[in-house]
Amino acid sequence: MRRDLPYILSGFALGVLLLGNSVLAPDAAPVHAVDVALILAMTAALAVCRRYPVVALFAVTAAMLALHVRVHPGVSAAFPVLGAVYVAAWQGHRLTSALASVVFLVGFLAHDIRVAPADRPAQLIAERTSLLLGWFV
């Protein structure tokens, strides 16, 4: 249990951060029970990330991409995915980590482009996605 404690605590901390950011972000949609369930799924997946890195990676990536599409909390949705990617790559699942990274980044960018308001230039969207790309690389 002690070896899993940092993963449990990080999942809980990221869940609180995401929930707070989802509620306080100026361009975020209202948070519903489904969104809270997605955050709880991410928290549970990060808690078992050390033992089951690939399963956790898929669960975190899917939950955070769904949360980004539903609520649009911003780049904070990438933090749990980054953590799961790094743990899975560290445990030897580099190809799976790269695939999850690409899926998340493409989905993130596609959704940002689709919902971009007219007053938000494409340069800002590209810069935000480039920042995420740098974090993932």
mmCIF file of C-alpha atoms in Angstrom:
data_model
loop_
_atom_site.group_PDB
_atom_site.id
_atom_site.type_symbol
_atom_site.label_atom_id
_atom_site.label_comp_id
_atom_site.label_asym_id
_atom_site.label_seq_id
_atom_site.Cartn_x
_atom_site.Cartn_y
_atom_site.Cartn_z
ATOM 1 C CA MET A 1 0.000 0.000 0.000
ATOM 2 C CA ARG A 2 2.827 2.432 0.734
ATOM 3 C CA ARG A 3 4.184 2.194 -2.801
ATOM 4 C CA ASP A 4 0.778 3.120 -4.190
ATOM 5 C CA LEU A 5 0.228 6.033 -1.808
ATOM 6 C CA PRO A 6 1.930 8.682 -4.014
ATOM 7 C CA TYR A 7 -0.235 7.608 -6.958
ATOM 8 C CA ILE A 8 -3.393 7.721 -4.850
ATOM 9 C CA LEU A 9 -2.523 11.152 -3.472
ATOM 10 C CA SER A 10 -1.583 12.532 -6.889
ATOM 11 C CA GLY A 11 -4.849 11.259 -8.361
ATOM 12 C CA PHE A 12 -6.795 12.886 -5.554
ATOM 13 C CA ALA A 13 -4.873 16.177 -5.890
ATOM 14 C CA LEU A 14 -5.377 16.247 -9.657
ATOM 15 C CA GLY A 15 -9.061 15.459 -9.199
ATOM 16 C CA VAL A 16 -9.489 18.411 -6.844
ATOM 17 C CA LEU A 17 -7.526 20.659 -9.226
ATOM 18 C CA LEU A 18 -9.609 19.583 -12.218
ATOM 19 C CA LEU A 19 -12.889 19.967 -10.420
ATOM 20 C CA GLY A 20 -11.917 23.415 -9.196
ATOM 21 C CA ASN A 21 -10.630 24.470 -12.594
ATOM 22 C CA SER A 22 -13.746 23.121 -14.311
ATOM 23 C CA VAL A 23 -15.959 25.157 -12.022
ATOM 24 C CA LEU A 24 -13.867 28.352 -12.136
ATOM 25 C CA ALA A 25 -12.675 28.457 -15.769
ATOM 26 C CA PRO A 26 -14.358 31.365 -17.556
ATOM 27 C CA ASP A 27 -15.066 29.476 -20.796
ATOM 28 C CA ALA A 28 -15.939 26.117 -19.196
ATOM 29 C CA ALA A 29 -19.366 24.556 -19.472
ATOM 30 C CA PRO A 30 -21.342 23.731 -16.326
ATOM 31 C CA VAL A 31 -20.142 20.651 -14.445
ATOM 32 C CA HIS A 32 -22.652 17.810 -14.223
ATOM 33 C CA ALA A 33 -22.650 14.452 -12.431
ATOM 34 C CA VAL A 34 -21.146 12.754 -15.502
ATOM 35 C CA ASP A 35 -18.199 15.137 -15.380
ATOM 36 C CA VAL A 36 -17.611 14.439 -11.706
ATOM 37 C CA ALA A 37 -17.756 10.710 -12.539
ATOM 38 C CA LEU A 38 -15.086 11.242 -15.221
ATOM 39 C CA ILE A 39 -12.857 12.976 -12.665
ATOM 40 C CA LEU A 40 -13.436 10.158 -10.173
ATOM 41 C CA ALA A 41 -12.591 7.585 -12.865
ATOM 42 C CA MET A 42 -9.358 9.434 -13.565
ATOM 43 C CA THR A 43 -8.557 9.516 -9.846
ATOM 44 C CA ALA A 44 -9.166 5.772 -9.497
ATOM 45 C CA ALA A 45 -7.113 5.012 -12.608
ATOM 46 C CA LEU A 46 -4.150 7.034 -11.347
ATOM 47 C CA ALA A 47 -4.392 5.216 -8.019
ATOM 48 C CA VAL A 48 -3.668 1.900 -9.778
ATOM 49 C CA CYS A 49 -1.284 3.355 -12.335
ATOM 50 C CA ARG A 50 1.824 1.724 -10.853
ATOM 51 C CA ARG A 51 0.346 -1.777 -10.969
ATOM 52 C CA TYR A 52 -1.632 -1.525 -14.208
ATOM 53 C CA PRO A 53 0.004 1.217 -16.285
ATOM 54 C CA VAL A 54 -1.598 0.436 -19.651
ATOM 55 C CA VAL A 55 -5.132 0.079 -18.301
ATOM 56 C CA ALA A 56 -4.701 3.266 -16.281
ATOM 57 C CA LEU A 57 -3.269 5.080 -19.290
ATOM 58 C CA PHE A 58 -6.270 4.203 -21.457
ATOM 59 C CA ALA A 59 -8.745 5.060 -18.696
ATOM 60 C CA VAL A 60 -7.106 8.408 -17.877
ATOM 61 C CA THR A 61 -6.756 9.388 -21.541
ATOM 62 C CA ALA A 62 -10.373 8.547 -22.329
ATOM 63 C CA ALA A 63 -11.740 10.236 -19.200
ATOM 64 C CA MET A 64 -9.752 13.426 -19.661
ATOM 65 C CA LEU A 65 -10.518 13.698 -23.357
ATOM 66 C CA ALA A 66 -14.211 13.233 -22.573
ATOM 67 C CA LEU A 67 -13.978 15.847 -19.803
ATOM 68 C CA HIS A 68 -12.244 18.267 -22.161
ATOM 69 C CA VAL A 69 -14.958 17.786 -24.780
ATOM 70 C CA ARG A 70 -17.808 18.086 -22.264
ATOM 71 C CA VAL A 71 -16.561 20.849 -19.950
ATOM 72 C CA HIS A 72 -13.502 22.376 -21.633
ATOM 73 C CA PRO A 73 -11.473 22.935 -18.447
ATOM 74 C CA GLY A 74 -8.374 23.905 -20.430
ATOM 75 C CA VAL A 75 -4.890 22.471 -20.289
ATOM 76 C CA SER A 76 -5.379 21.144 -16.771
ATOM 77 C CA ALA A 77 -7.089 18.110 -18.330
ATOM 78 C CA ALA A 78 -3.682 17.170 -19.741
ATOM 79 C CA PHE A 79 -1.970 16.891 -16.335
ATOM 80 C CA PRO A 80 -3.380 13.433 -15.429
ATOM 81 C CA VAL A 81 -2.684 12.172 -18.956
ATOM 82 C CA LEU A 82 0.893 13.394 -18.681
ATOM 83 C CA GLY A 83 1.335 11.554 -15.406
ATOM 84 C CA ALA A 84 -0.110 8.317 -16.786
ATOM 85 C CA VAL A 85 1.999 8.625 -19.958
ATOM 86 C CA TYR A 86 5.188 9.088 -17.974
ATOM 87 C CA VAL A 87 4.470 6.163 -15.640
ATOM 88 C CA ALA A 88 3.585 3.837 -18.531
ATOM 89 C CA ALA A 89 6.681 4.880 -20.508
ATOM 90 C CA TRP A 90 8.846 4.460 -17.400
ATOM 91 C CA GLN A 91 7.545 0.912 -17.036
ATOM 92 C CA GLY A 92 8.438 0.080 -20.640
ATOM 93 C CA HIS A 93 5.204 0.830 -22.497
ATOM 94 C CA ARG A 94 6.634 3.541 -24.722
ATOM 95 C CA LEU A 95 4.635 2.810 -27.870
ATOM 96 C CA THR A 96 1.378 2.734 -25.924
ATOM 97 C CA SER A 97 2.343 5.995 -24.220
ATOM 98 C CA ALA A 98 3.092 7.629 -27.553
ATOM 99 C CA LEU A 99 -0.225 6.449 -28.979
ATOM 100 C CA ALA A 100 -2.185 7.754 -25.988
ATOM 101 C CA SER A 101 -0.353 11.082 -26.260
ATOM 102 C CA VAL A 102 -1.198 11.445 -29.945
ATOM 103 C CA VAL A 103 -4.845 10.521 -29.385
ATOM 104 C CA PHE A 104 -5.198 13.038 -26.560
ATOM 105 C CA LEU A 105 -3.406 15.856 -28.387
ATOM 106 C CA VAL A 106 -5.330 15.363 -31.641
ATOM 107 C CA GLY A 107 -8.625 15.221 -29.759
ATOM 108 C CA PHE A 108 -7.678 18.271 -27.690
ATOM 109 C CA LEU A 109 -6.737 20.306 -30.774
ATOM 110 C CA ALA A 110 -9.755 19.171 -32.802
ATOM 111 C CA HIS A 111 -12.146 20.160 -30.034
ATOM 112 C CA ASP A 112 -10.426 23.514 -29.500
ATOM 113 C CA ILE A 113 -10.708 24.304 -33.197
ATOM 114 C CA ARG A 114 -14.346 23.216 -33.321
ATOM 115 C CA VAL A 115 -15.482 25.385 -30.407
ATOM 116 C CA ALA A 116 -13.186 28.369 -30.934
ATOM 117 C CA PRO A 117 -15.064 31.663 -30.695
ATOM 118 C CA ALA A 118 -14.641 34.177 -33.483
ATOM 119 C CA ASP A 119 -12.607 36.531 -31.293
ATOM 120 C CA ARG A 120 -10.063 33.815 -30.443
ATOM 121 C CA PRO A 121 -7.394 33.701 -33.133
ATOM 122 C CA ALA A 122 -6.057 30.401 -34.387
ATOM 123 C CA GLN A 123 -2.620 31.442 -33.157
ATOM 124 C CA LEU A 124 -3.705 31.100 -29.517
ATOM 125 C CA ILE A 125 -5.093 27.621 -30.147
ATOM 126 C CA ALA A 126 -1.918 26.579 -31.938
ATOM 127 C CA GLU A 127 0.260 28.002 -29.146
ATOM 128 C CA ARG A 128 -1.698 26.157 -26.465
ATOM 129 C CA THR A 129 -1.491 22.887 -28.368
ATOM 130 C CA SER A 130 2.224 23.432 -29.015
ATOM 131 C CA LEU A 131 2.741 23.954 -25.308
ATOM 132 C CA LEU A 132 0.980 20.657 -24.620
ATOM 133 C CA LEU A 133 3.035 18.946 -27.305
ATOM 134 C CA GLY A 134 6.201 20.171 -25.609
ATOM 135 C CA TRP A 135 5.012 18.798 -22.284
ATOM 136 C CA PHE A 136 4.260 15.407 -23.797
ATOM 137 C CA VAL A 137 7.563 15.144 -25.646
#
